[in-house]
JSON list of C-alpha atoms in Angstrom, two decimals:
[
{"chain": "A", "resi": 235, "resn": "UNK", "atom": "CA", "xyz": [107.56, 76.28, 48.08]},
{"chain": "A", "resi": 236, "resn": "UNK", "atom": "CA", "xyz": [107.46, 80.00, 48.00]},
{"chain": "A", "resi": 237, "resn": "UNK", "atom": "CA", "xyz": [110.55, 81.35, 49.68]},
{"chain": "A", "resi": 238, "resn": "UNK", "atom": "CA", "xyz": [112.15, 84.69, 50.98]},
{"chain": "A", "resi": 239, "resn": "UNK", "atom": "CA", "xyz": [115.74, 84.55, 51.63]},
{"chain": "A", "resi": 240, "resn": "UNK", "atom": "CA", "xyz": [117.93, 86.71, 53.67]},
{"chain": "A", "resi": 241, "resn": "UNK", "atom": "CA", "xyz": [121.50, 86.70, 54.67]},
{"chain": "A", "resi": 242, "resn": "UNK", "atom": "CA", "xyz": [121.30, 85.81, 58.55]},
{"chain": "A", "resi": 243, "resn": "UNK", "atom": "CA", "xyz": [124.24, 87.86, 59.40]},
{"chain": "A", "resi": 244, "resn": "UNK", "atom": "CA", "xyz": [125.56, 89.14, 61.70]},
{"chain": "A", "resi": 245, "resn": "UNK", "atom": "CA", "xyz": [126.46, 92.07, 59.39]},
{"chain": "A", "resi": 246, "resn": "UNK", "atom": "CA", "xyz": [128.84, 94.38, 61.16]},
{"chain": "A", "resi": 247, "resn": "UNK", "atom": "CA", "xyz": [128.81, 98.00, 59.93]},
{"chain": "A", "resi": 248, "resn": "UNK", "atom": "CA", "xyz": [130.92, 101.04, 61.47]},
{"chain": "A", "resi": 249, "resn": "UNK", "atom": "CA", "xyz": [128.62, 103.86, 62.97]},
{"chain": "A", "resi": 250, "resn": "UNK", "atom": "CA", "xyz": [128.06, 106.44, 60.43]},
{"chain": "A", "resi": 251, "resn": "UNK", "atom": "CA", "xyz": [128.47, 103.95, 57.51]},
{"chain": "A", "resi": 252, "resn": "UNK", "atom": "CA", "xyz": [125.84, 102.63, 55.00]},
{"chain": "A", "resi": 253, "resn": "UNK", "atom": "CA", "xyz": [124.27, 99.34, 55.98]},
{"chain": "A", "resi": 254, "resn": "UNK", "atom": "CA", "xyz": [122.92, 97.34, 53.11]},
{"chain": "A", "resi": 255, "resn": "UNK", "atom": "CA", "xyz": [120.38, 94.54, 53.69]},
{"chain": "A", "resi": 256, "resn": "UNK", "atom": "CA", "xyz": [119.23, 92.24, 51.03]},
{"chain": "A", "resi": 257, "resn": "UNK", "atom": "CA", "xyz": [116.29, 89.95, 50.28]},
{"chain": "A", "resi": 258, "resn": "UNK", "atom": "CA", "xyz": [115.37, 87.71, 47.57]},
{"chain": "A", "resi": 259, "resn": "UNK", "atom": "CA", "xyz": [112.14, 86.19, 46.91]},
{"chain": "A", "resi": 260, "resn": "UNK", "atom": "CA", "xyz": [110.62, 83.17, 44.76]},
{"chain": "A", "resi": 261, "resn": "UNK", "atom": "CA", "xyz": [107.07, 84.32, 43.95]},
{"chain": "A", "resi": 262, "resn": "UNK", "atom": "CA", "xyz": [107.09, 86.37, 40.82]},
{"chain": "A", "resi": 263, "resn": "UNK", "atom": "CA", "xyz": [103.58, 87.38, 41.51]},
{"chain": "A", "resi": 264, "resn": "UNK", "atom": "CA", "xyz": [104.50, 89.14, 44.68]},
{"chain": "A", "resi": 265, "resn": "UNK", "atom": "CA", "xyz": [102.98, 92.58, 44.76]},
{"chain": "A", "resi": 266, "resn": "UNK", "atom": "CA", "xyz": [103.83, 94.15, 48.16]},
{"chain": "A", "resi": 267, "resn": "UNK", "atom": "CA", "xyz": [107.21, 94.29, 50.15]},
{"chain": "A", "resi": 268, "resn": "UNK", "atom": "CA", "xyz": [108.01, 95.41, 53.40]},
{"chain": "A", "resi": 269, "resn": "UNK", "atom": "CA", "xyz": [110.88, 95.91, 55.84]},
{"chain": "A", "resi": 270, "resn": "UNK", "atom": "CA", "xyz": [110.65, 95.43, 59.67]},
{"chain": "A", "resi": 271, "resn": "UNK", "atom": "CA", "xyz": [112.91, 95.95, 62.40]},
{"chain": "A", "resi": 272, "resn": "UNK", "atom": "CA", "xyz": [112.93, 93.67, 65.40]},
{"chain": "A", "resi": 273, "resn": "UNK", "atom": "CA", "xyz": [114.88, 94.35, 68.64]},
{"chain": "A", "resi": 274, "resn": "UNK", "atom": "CA", "xyz": [115.66, 91.29, 70.89]},
{"chain": "A", "resi": 275, "resn": "UNK", "atom": "CA", "xyz": [112.74, 90.45, 72.96]},
{"chain": "A", "resi": 276, "resn": "UNK", "atom": "CA", "xyz": [110.55, 92.95, 71.05]},
{"chain": "A", "resi": 277, "resn": "UNK", "atom": "CA", "xyz": [107.92, 92.54, 68.30]},
{"chain": "A", "resi": 278, "resn": "UNK", "atom": "CA", "xyz": [108.50, 93.51, 64.70]},
{"chain": "A", "resi": 279, "resn": "UNK", "atom": "CA", "xyz": [108.15, 97.45, 63.89]},
{"chain": "A", "resi": 280, "resn": "UNK", "atom": "CA", "xyz": [107.38, 98.55, 60.42]},
{"chain": "A", "resi": 281, "resn": "UNK", "atom": "CA", "xyz": [110.22, 100.55, 58.70]},
{"chain": "A", "resi": 282, "resn": "UNK", "atom": "CA", "xyz": [109.15, 100.74, 55.13]},
{"chain": "A", "resi": 283, "resn": "UNK", "atom": "CA", "xyz": [106.73, 99.51, 52.42]},
{"chain": "A", "resi": 284, "resn": "UNK", "atom": "CA", "xyz": [107.45, 99.27, 48.80]},
{"chain": "A", "resi": 285, "resn": "UNK", "atom": "CA", "xyz": [105.19, 98.39, 46.06]},
{"chain": "A", "resi": 286, "resn": "UNK", "atom": "CA", "xyz": [106.82, 99.49, 42.64]},
{"chain": "A", "resi": 287, "resn": "UNK", "atom": "CA", "xyz": [109.99, 98.99, 41.09]},
{"chain": "A", "resi": 288, "resn": "UNK", "atom": "CA", "xyz": [112.87, 101.57, 42.03]},
{"chain": "A", "resi": 289, "resn": "UNK", "atom": "CA", "xyz": [113.77, 103.43, 45.23]},
{"chain": "A", "resi": 290, "resn": "UNK", "atom": "CA", "xyz": [111.61, 104.83, 47.98]},
{"chain": "A", "resi": 291, "resn": "UNK", "atom": "CA", "xyz": [113.39, 107.09, 50.74]},
{"chain": "A", "resi": 292, "resn": "UNK", "atom": "CA", "xyz": [112.06, 107.79, 54.36]},
{"chain": "A", "resi": 293, "resn": "UNK", "atom": "CA", "xyz": [114.73, 109.68, 56.55]},
{"chain": "A", "resi": 294, "resn": "UNK", "atom": "CA", "xyz": [117.94, 107.51, 56.67]},
{"chain": "A", "resi": 295, "resn": "UNK", "atom": "CA", "xyz": [116.22, 104.53, 55.07]},
{"chain": "A", "resi": 296, "resn": "UNK", "atom": "CA", "xyz": [115.88, 103.74, 51.43]},
{"chain": "A", "resi": 297, "resn": "UNK", "atom": "CA", "xyz": [114.13, 100.65, 50.12]},
{"chain": "A", "resi": 298, "resn": "UNK", "atom": "CA", "xyz": [114.93, 99.32, 46.64]},
{"chain": "A", "resi": 299, "resn": "UNK", "atom": "CA", "xyz": [112.84, 96.96, 44.60]},
{"chain": "A", "resi": 300, "resn": "UNK", "atom": "CA", "xyz": [113.68, 95.15, 41.42]},
{"chain": "A", "resi": 301, "resn": "UNK", "atom": "CA", "xyz": [110.96, 92.80, 40.47]},
{"chain": "A", "resi": 302, "resn": "UNK", "atom": "CA", "xyz": [112.59, 91.40, 37.40]},
{"chain": "A", "resi": 303, "resn": "UNK", "atom": "CA", "xyz": [115.58, 90.05, 39.57]},
{"chain": "A", "resi": 304, "resn": "UNK", "atom": "CA", "xyz": [113.17, 89.33, 42.33]},
{"chain": "A", "resi": 305, "resn": "UNK", "atom": "CA", "xyz": [115.16, 91.33, 45.09]},
{"chain": "A", "resi": 306, "resn": "UNK", "atom": "CA", "xyz": [114.33, 94.11, 47.77]},
{"chain": "A", "resi": 307, "resn": "UNK", "atom": "CA", "xyz": [116.96, 95.74, 49.61]},
{"chain": "A", "resi": 308, "resn": "UNK", "atom": "CA", "xyz": [117.15, 98.33, 52.50]},
{"chain": "A", "resi": 309, "resn": "UNK", "atom": "CA", "xyz": [119.84, 100.72, 52.90]},
{"chain": "A", "resi": 310, "resn": "UNK", "atom": "CA", "xyz": [120.37, 102.65, 56.19]},
{"chain": "A", "resi": 311, "resn": "UNK", "atom": "CA", "xyz": [122.44, 105.74, 55.94]},
{"chain": "A", "resi": 312, "resn": "UNK", "atom": "CA", "xyz": [124.50, 107.26, 58.81]},
{"chain": "A", "resi": 313, "resn": "UNK", "atom": "CA", "xyz": [124.02, 104.05, 60.80]},
{"chain": "A", "resi": 314, "resn": "UNK", "atom": "CA", "xyz": [123.70, 104.45, 64.38]},
{"chain": "A", "resi": 315, "resn": "UNK", "atom": "CA", "xyz": [124.09, 101.89, 67.35]},
{"chain": "A", "resi": 316, "resn": "UNK", "atom": "CA", "xyz": [120.48, 101.98, 67.83]},
{"chain": "A", "resi": 317, "resn": "UNK", "atom": "CA", "xyz": [120.03, 100.50, 64.47]},
{"chain": "A", "resi": 318, "resn": "UNK", "atom": "CA", "xyz": [121.43, 97.22, 65.76]},
{"chain": "A", "resi": 319, "resn": "UNK", "atom": "CA", "xyz": [118.56, 94.76, 65.52]},
{"chain": "A", "resi": 320, "resn": "UNK", "atom": "CA", "xyz": [117.28, 92.01, 63.15]},
{"chain": "A", "resi": 321, "resn": "UNK", "atom": "CA", "xyz": [115.72, 93.18, 60.01]},
{"chain": "A", "resi": 322, "resn": "UNK", "atom": "CA", "xyz": [113.08, 91.08, 58.61]},
{"chain": "A", "resi": 323, "resn": "UNK", "atom": "CA", "xyz": [111.83, 91.35, 54.80]},
{"chain": "A", "resi": 324, "resn": "UNK", "atom": "CA", "xyz": [108.28, 90.39, 54.06]},
{"chain": "A", "resi": 325, "resn": "UNK", "atom": "CA", "xyz": [107.04, 89.62, 50.75]},
{"chain": "A", "resi": 326, "resn": "UNK", "atom": "CA", "xyz": [103.21, 89.25, 49.83]},
{"chain": "A", "resi": 327, "resn": "UNK", "atom": "CA", "xyz": [101.93, 87.54, 46.94]},
{"chain": "A", "resi": 328, "resn": "UNK", "atom": "CA", "xyz": [99.02, 85.05, 47.39]},
{"chain": "A", "resi": 329, "resn": "UNK", "atom": "CA", "xyz": [100.54, 84.68, 50.80]},
{"chain": "A", "resi": 330, "resn": "UNK", "atom": "CA", "xyz": [102.77, 86.96, 53.17]},
{"chain": "A", "resi": 331, "resn": "UNK", "atom": "CA", "xyz": [106.10, 85.20, 53.79]},
{"chain": "A", "resi": 332, "resn": "UNK", "atom": "CA", "xyz": [108.62, 86.77, 56.06]},
{"chain": "A", "resi": 333, "resn": "UNK", "atom": "CA", "xyz": [112.39, 86.04, 55.65]},
{"chain": "A", "resi": 334, "resn": "UNK", "atom": "CA", "xyz": [114.27, 84.69, 58.78]},
{"chain": "A", "resi": 335, "resn": "UNK", "atom": "CA", "xyz": [115.86, 88.13, 59.12]},
{"chain": "A", "resi": 336, "resn": "UNK", "atom": "CA", "xyz": [119.38, 89.57, 59.07]},
{"chain": "A", "resi": 337, "resn": "UNK", "atom": "CA", "xyz": [121.11, 90.50, 62.26]},
{"chain": "A", "resi": 338, "resn": "UNK", "atom": "CA", "xyz": [122.73, 94.11, 62.05]},
{"chain": "A", "resi": 339, "resn": "UNK", "atom": "CA", "xyz": [125.37, 95.12, 64.38]},
{"chain": "A", "resi": 340, "resn": "UNK", "atom": "CA", "xyz": [126.56, 98.87, 64.29]},
{"chain": "A", "resi": 341, "resn": "UNK", "atom": "CA", "xyz": [129.95, 99.06, 65.60]},
{"chain": "A", "resi": 342, "resn": "UNK", "atom": "CA", "xyz": [130.57, 102.43, 67.74]},
{"chain": "B", "resi": 150, "resn": "UNK", "atom": "CA", "xyz": [96.55, 106.46, 68.88]},
{"chain": "B", "resi": 151, "resn": "UNK", "atom": "CA", "xyz": [97.04, 103.53, 70.91]},
{"chain": "B", "resi": 152, "resn": "UNK", "atom": "CA", "xyz": [98.78, 100.53, 69.50]},
{"chain": "B", "resi": 153, "resn": "UNK", "atom": "CA", "xyz": [97.99, 96.90, 69.07]},
{"chain": "B", "resi": 154, "resn": "UNK", "atom": "CA", "xyz": [97.37, 95.17, 72.56]},
{"chain": "B", "resi": 155, "resn": "UNK", "atom": "CA", "xyz": [97.55, 91.48, 73.19]},
{"chain": "B", "resi": 156, "resn": "UNK", "atom": "CA", "xyz": [96.50, 89.57, 76.13]},
{"chain": "B", "resi": 157, "resn": "UNK", "atom": "CA", "xyz": [97.92, 87.70, 78.03]},
{"chain": "B", "resi": 158, "resn": "UNK", "atom": "CA", "xyz": [101.60, 88.53, 77.58]},
{"chain": "B", "resi": 159, "resn": "UNK", "atom": "CA", "xyz": [102.70, 85.24, 79.03]},
{"chain": "B", "resi": 160, "resn": "UNK", "atom": "CA", "xyz": [101.00, 81.96, 79.23]},
{"chain": "B", "resi": 161, "resn": "UNK", "atom": "CA", "xyz": [102.06, 78.34, 80.42]},
{"chain": "B", "resi": 162, "resn": "UNK", "atom": "CA", "xyz": [100.07, 75.47, 79.50]},
{"chain": "B", "resi": 163, "resn": "UNK", "atom": "CA", "xyz": [100.20, 71.74, 79.45]},
{"chain": "B", "resi": 164, "resn": "UNK", "atom": "CA", "xyz": [100.32, 69.40, 76.41]},
{"chain": "B", "resi": 165, "resn": "UNK", "atom": "CA", "xyz": [96.66, 68.53, 75.40]},
{"chain": "B", "resi": 166, "resn": "UNK", "atom": "CA", "xyz": [95.10, 71.70, 76.93]},
{"chain": "B", "resi": 167, "resn": "UNK", "atom": "CA", "xyz": [93.59, 74.47, 74.77]},
{"chain": "B", "resi": 168, "resn": "UNK", "atom": "CA", "xyz": [94.32, 78.26, 74.81]},
{"chain": "B", "resi": 169, "resn": "UNK", "atom": "CA", "xyz": [92.65, 81.41, 73.61]},
{"chain": "B", "resi": 170, "resn": "UNK", "atom": "CA", "xyz": [94.74, 84.53, 73.04]},
{"chain": "B", "resi": 171, "resn": "UNK", "atom": "CA", "xyz": [93.25, 88.04, 72.38]},
{"chain": "B", "resi": 172, "resn": "UNK", "atom": "CA", "xyz": [94.23, 90.99, 70.12]},
{"chain": "B", "resi": 173, "resn": "UNK", "atom": "CA", "xyz": [92.86, 94.49, 70.03]},
{"chain": "B", "resi": 174, "resn": "UNK", "atom": "CA", "xyz": [93.79, 96.32, 66.91]},
{"chain": "B", "resi": 175, "resn": "UNK", "atom": "CA", "xyz": [94.42, 99.98, 66.31]},
{"chain": "B", "resi": 176, "resn": "UNK", "atom": "CA", "xyz": [91.52, 102.00, 66.30]},
{"chain": "B", "resi": 177, "resn": "UNK", "atom": "CA", "xyz": [89.94, 102.17, 62.79]},
{"chain": "B", "resi": 178, "resn": "UNK", "atom": "CA", "xyz": [91.82, 99.13, 61.59]},
{"chain": "B", "resi": 179, "resn": "UNK", "atom": "CA", "xyz": [89.67, 96.32, 60.26]},
{"chain": "B", "resi": 180, "resn": "UNK", "atom": "CA", "xyz": [92.25, 93.77, 59.40]},
{"chain": "B", "resi": 181, "resn": "UNK", "atom": "CA", "xyz": [93.77, 91.56, 62.06]},
{"chain": "B", "resi": 182, "resn": "UNK", "atom": "CA", "xyz": [96.40, 89.06, 61.32]},
{"chain": "B", "resi": 183, "resn": "UNK", "atom": "CA", "xyz": [98.02, 86.40, 63.55]},
{"chain": "B", "resi": 184, "resn": "UNK", "atom": "CA", "xyz": [101.62, 85.00, 63.35]},
{"chain": "B", "resi": 185, "resn": "UNK", "atom": "CA", "xyz": [103.64, 82.44, 65.11]},
{"chain": "B", "resi": 186, "resn": "UNK", "atom": "CA", "xyz": [107.39, 83.21, 65.70]},
{"chain": "B", "resi": 187, "resn": "UNK", "atom": "CA", "xyz": [109.78, 80.49, 66.67]},
{"chain": "B", "resi": 188, "resn": "UNK", "atom": "CA", "xyz": [113.72, 80.50, 66.45]},
{"chain": "B", "resi": 189, "resn": "UNK", "atom": "CA", "xyz": [113.67, 77.65, 63.91]},
{"chain": "B", "resi": 190, "resn": "UNK", "atom": "CA", "xyz": [111.01, 78.67, 61.60]},
{"chain": "B", "resi": 191, "resn": "UNK", "atom": "CA", "xyz": [110.93, 82.65, 61.97]},
{"chain": "B", "resi": 192, "resn": "UNK", "atom": "CA", "xyz": [107.81, 84.40, 61.56]},
{"chain": "B", "resi": 193, "resn": "UNK", "atom": "CA", "xyz": [105.07, 82.42, 59.90]},
{"chain": "B", "resi": 194, "resn": "UNK", "atom": "CA", "xyz": [101.52, 83.47, 58.85]},
{"chain": "B", "resi": 195, "resn": "UNK", "atom": "CA", "xyz": [98.56, 81.88, 60.68]},
{"chain": "B", "resi": 196, "resn": "UNK", "atom": "CA", "xyz": [95.45, 83.69, 59.30]},
{"chain": "B", "resi": 197, "resn": "UNK", "atom": "CA", "xyz": [93.93, 87.11, 58.54]},
{"chain": "B", "resi": 198, "resn": "UNK", "atom": "CA", "xyz": [90.57, 88.32, 59.45]},
{"chain": "B", "resi": 199, "resn": "UNK", "atom": "CA", "xyz": [88.80, 91.39, 57.92]},
{"chain": "B", "resi": 200, "resn": "UNK", "atom": "CA", "xyz": [85.55, 92.60, 58.96]},
{"chain": "B", "resi": 201, "resn": "UNK", "atom": "CA", "xyz": [84.81, 89.48, 60.85]},
{"chain": "B", "resi": 202, "resn": "UNK", "atom": "CA", "xyz": [85.74, 86.98, 58.06]},
{"chain": "B", "resi": 203, "resn": "UNK", "atom": "CA", "xyz": [88.59, 84.94, 57.50]},
{"chain": "B", "resi": 204, "resn": "UNK", "atom": "CA", "xyz": [90.28, 86.18, 54.29]},
{"chain": "B", "resi": 205, "resn": "UNK", "atom": "CA", "xyz": [93.53, 84.32, 54.33]},
{"chain": "B", "resi": 206, "resn": "UNK", "atom": "CA", "xyz": [95.03, 81.29, 55.92]},
{"chain": "B", "resi": 207, "resn": "UNK", "atom": "CA", "xyz": [98.55, 80.12, 56.16]},
{"chain": "B", "resi": 208, "resn": "UNK", "atom": "CA", "xyz": [99.55, 76.39, 56.38]},
{"chain": "B", "resi": 209, "resn": "UNK", "atom": "CA", "xyz": [98.86, 75.68, 59.98]},
{"chain": "B", "resi": 210, "resn": "UNK", "atom": "CA", "xyz": [96.65, 72.58, 61.18]},
{"chain": "B", "resi": 211, "resn": "UNK", "atom": "CA", "xyz": [93.13, 73.07, 62.00]},
{"chain": "B", "resi": 212, "resn": "UNK", "atom": "CA", "xyz": [93.96, 73.05, 65.77]},
{"chain": "B", "resi": 213, "resn": "UNK", "atom": "CA", "xyz": [94.85, 76.75, 65.13]},
{"chain": "B", "resi": 214, "resn": "UNK", "atom": "CA", "xyz": [91.47, 78.75, 64.64]},
{"chain": "B", "resi": 215, "resn": "UNK", "atom": "CA", "xyz": [90.51, 82.22, 65.12]},
{"chain": "B", "resi": 216, "resn": "UNK", "atom": "CA", "xyz": [87.56, 84.81, 64.96]},
{"chain": "B", "resi": 217, "resn": "UNK", "atom": "CA", "xyz": [87.04, 88.55, 64.77]},
{"chain": "B", "resi": 218, "resn": "UNK", "atom": "CA", "xyz": [84.37, 90.34, 66.47]},
{"chain": "B", "resi": 219, "resn": "UNK", "atom": "CA", "xyz": [82.41, 93.40, 65.08]},
{"chain": "B", "resi": 220, "resn": "UNK", "atom": "CA", "xyz": [84.51, 95.89, 67.16]},
{"chain": "B", "resi": 221, "resn": "UNK", "atom": "CA", "xyz": [87.55, 94.17, 65.03]},
{"chain": "B", "resi": 222, "resn": "UNK", "atom": "CA", "xyz": [89.04, 92.57, 68.20]},
{"chain": "B", "resi": 223, "resn": "UNK", "atom": "CA", "xyz": [90.28, 89.10, 67.45]},
{"chain": "B", "resi": 224, "resn": "UNK", "atom": "CA", "xyz": [90.86, 85.85, 69.26]},
{"chain": "B", "resi": 225, "resn": "UNK", "atom": "CA", "xyz": [92.93, 83.00, 68.36]},
{"chain": "B", "resi": 226, "resn": "UNK", "atom": "CA", "xyz": [92.51, 79.39, 69.82]},
{"chain": "B", "resi": 227, "resn": "UNK", "atom": "CA", "xyz": [94.77, 76.55, 69.62]},
{"chain": "B", "resi": 228, "resn": "UNK", "atom": "CA", "xyz": [93.30, 73.25, 70.82]},
{"chain": "B", "resi": 229, "resn": "UNK", "atom": "CA", "xyz": [95.16, 70.04, 71.80]},
{"chain": "B", "resi": 230, "resn": "UNK", "atom": "CA", "xyz": [98.36, 71.92, 72.70]},
{"chain": "B", "resi": 231, "resn": "UNK", "atom": "CA", "xyz": [101.59, 70.16, 71.55]},
{"chain": "B", "resi": 232, "resn": "UNK", "atom": "CA", "xyz": [105.15, 70.99, 72.78]},
{"chain": "B", "resi": 233, "resn": "UNK", "atom": "CA", "xyz": [105.96, 72.30, 69.43]},
{"chain": "B", "resi": 234, "resn": "UNK", "atom": "CA", "xyz": [103.27, 75.10, 69.72]},
{"chain": "B", "resi": 235, "resn": "UNK", "atom": "CA", "xyz": [105.54, 76.85, 72.25]},
{"chain": "B", "resi": 236, "resn": "UNK", "atom": "CA", "xyz": [106.21, 80.22, 70.44]},
{"chain": "B", "resi": 237, "resn": "UNK", "atom": "CA", "xyz": [105.80, 83.91, 70.44]},
{"chain": "B", "resi": 238, "resn": "UNK", "atom": "CA", "xyz": [102.19, 84.64, 69.02]},
{"chain": "B", "resi": 239, "resn": "UNK", "atom": "CA", "xyz": [101.84, 88.04, 67.32]},
{"chain": "B", "resi": 240, "resn": "UNK", "atom": "CA", "xyz": [99.03, 89.89, 66.12]},
{"chain": "B", "resi": 241, "resn": "UNK", "atom": "CA", "xyz": [99.09, 92.52, 63.49]},
{"chain": "B", "resi": 242, "resn": "UNK", "atom": "CA", "xyz": [96.51, 95.07, 62.42]},
{"chain": "B", "resi": 243, "resn": "UNK", "atom": "CA", "xyz": [96.24, 97.01, 59.29]},
{"chain": "B", "resi": 244, "resn": "UNK", "atom": "CA", "xyz": [93.78, 99.59, 57.67]},
{"chain": "B", "resi": 245, "resn": "UNK", "atom": "CA", "xyz": [93.30, 97.50, 54.58]},
{"chain": "B", "resi": 246, "resn": "UNK", "atom": "CA", "xyz": [94.92, 94.04, 54.96]},
{"chain": "B", "resi": 247, "resn": "UNK", "atom": "CA", "xyz": [98.19, 92.10, 54.78]},
{"chain": "B", "resi": 248, "resn": "UNK", "atom": "CA", "xyz": [98.82, 93.59, 51.31]},
{"chain": "B", "resi": 249, "resn": "UNK", "atom": "CA", "xyz": [99.45, 96.92, 53.19]},
{"chain": "B", "resi": 250, "resn": "UNK", "atom": "CA", "xyz": [101.39, 98.18, 56.32]},
{"chain": "B", "resi": 251, "resn": "UNK", "atom": "CA", "xyz": [100.84, 96.05, 59.33]},
{"chain": "B", "resi": 252, "resn": "UNK", "atom": "CA", "xyz": [101.56, 97.17, 62.90]},
{"chain": "B", "resi": 253, "resn": "UNK", "atom": "CA", "xyz": [102.37, 94.45, 65.46]},
{"chain": "B", "resi": 254, "resn": "UNK", "atom": "CA", "xyz": [101.37, 93.99, 68.97]},
{"chain": "B", "resi": 255, "resn": "UNK", "atom": "CA", "xyz": [103.86, 93.10, 71.71]},
{"chain": "B", "resi": 256, "resn": "UNK", "atom": "CA", "xyz": [103.02, 89.31, 71.40]},
{"chain": "B", "resi": 257, "resn": "UNK", "atom": "CA", "xyz": [102.07, 86.43, 73.66]},
{"chain": "B", "resi": 258, "resn": "UNK", "atom": "CA", "xyz": [104.74, 84.06, 74.81]},
{"chain": "B", "resi": 259, "resn": "UNK", "atom": "CA", "xyz": [103.14, 80.60, 75.02]},
{"chain": "B", "resi": 260, "resn": "UNK", "atom": "CA", "xyz": [104.99, 77.91, 76.71]},
{"chain": "B", "resi": 261, "resn": "UNK", "atom": "CA", "xyz": [103.80, 74.38, 76.46]},
{"chain": "B", "resi": 262, "resn": "UNK", "atom": "CA", "xyz": [104.98, 71.94, 79.00]}
]
């Protein structure tokens, strides 16, 4: 059974700090990785995709991928109260699998 | 560009009935995927259509089916509804498929009584 694991949280981070979200996956053949943000009662919104080992930055967001260790992470710099949401990690190998998400709470 | 649209937004059905949900992708996107989201199981992949052909399928029973039209619009059908089918059904569109960025619609909230 291929899996994608995320800490369910809630992860509480002070406003202005760095939030670090982690995701591990079991399928070594996975090739594409995504982070989505989902506000309560809304649909998932794409934040970033990453396909190769290393870091990818987009504004306040940095995705990190380590295929050897089978983890992908998302860093949010200068966290804002509007970043409070559930963050979903998605991993695509022969099937796309979503983690169950980490609830992030930014403390004003 | 207009986003992904889904109709209807809310639906209440009775056990044993069938339901059809509709999804219109972002203009130019040829891939449409369907997902089921529940509090217990999270977001689960149902199937993907690309250029009117089912390209990928998740682990759902045959009661769940779909199709895609030549204009890339897609429909999902669930027959013989069960209480456990109550969920948020999301569709997502992509230029190239689930290996690439996908953009979700607002979802259809299905309640089976």
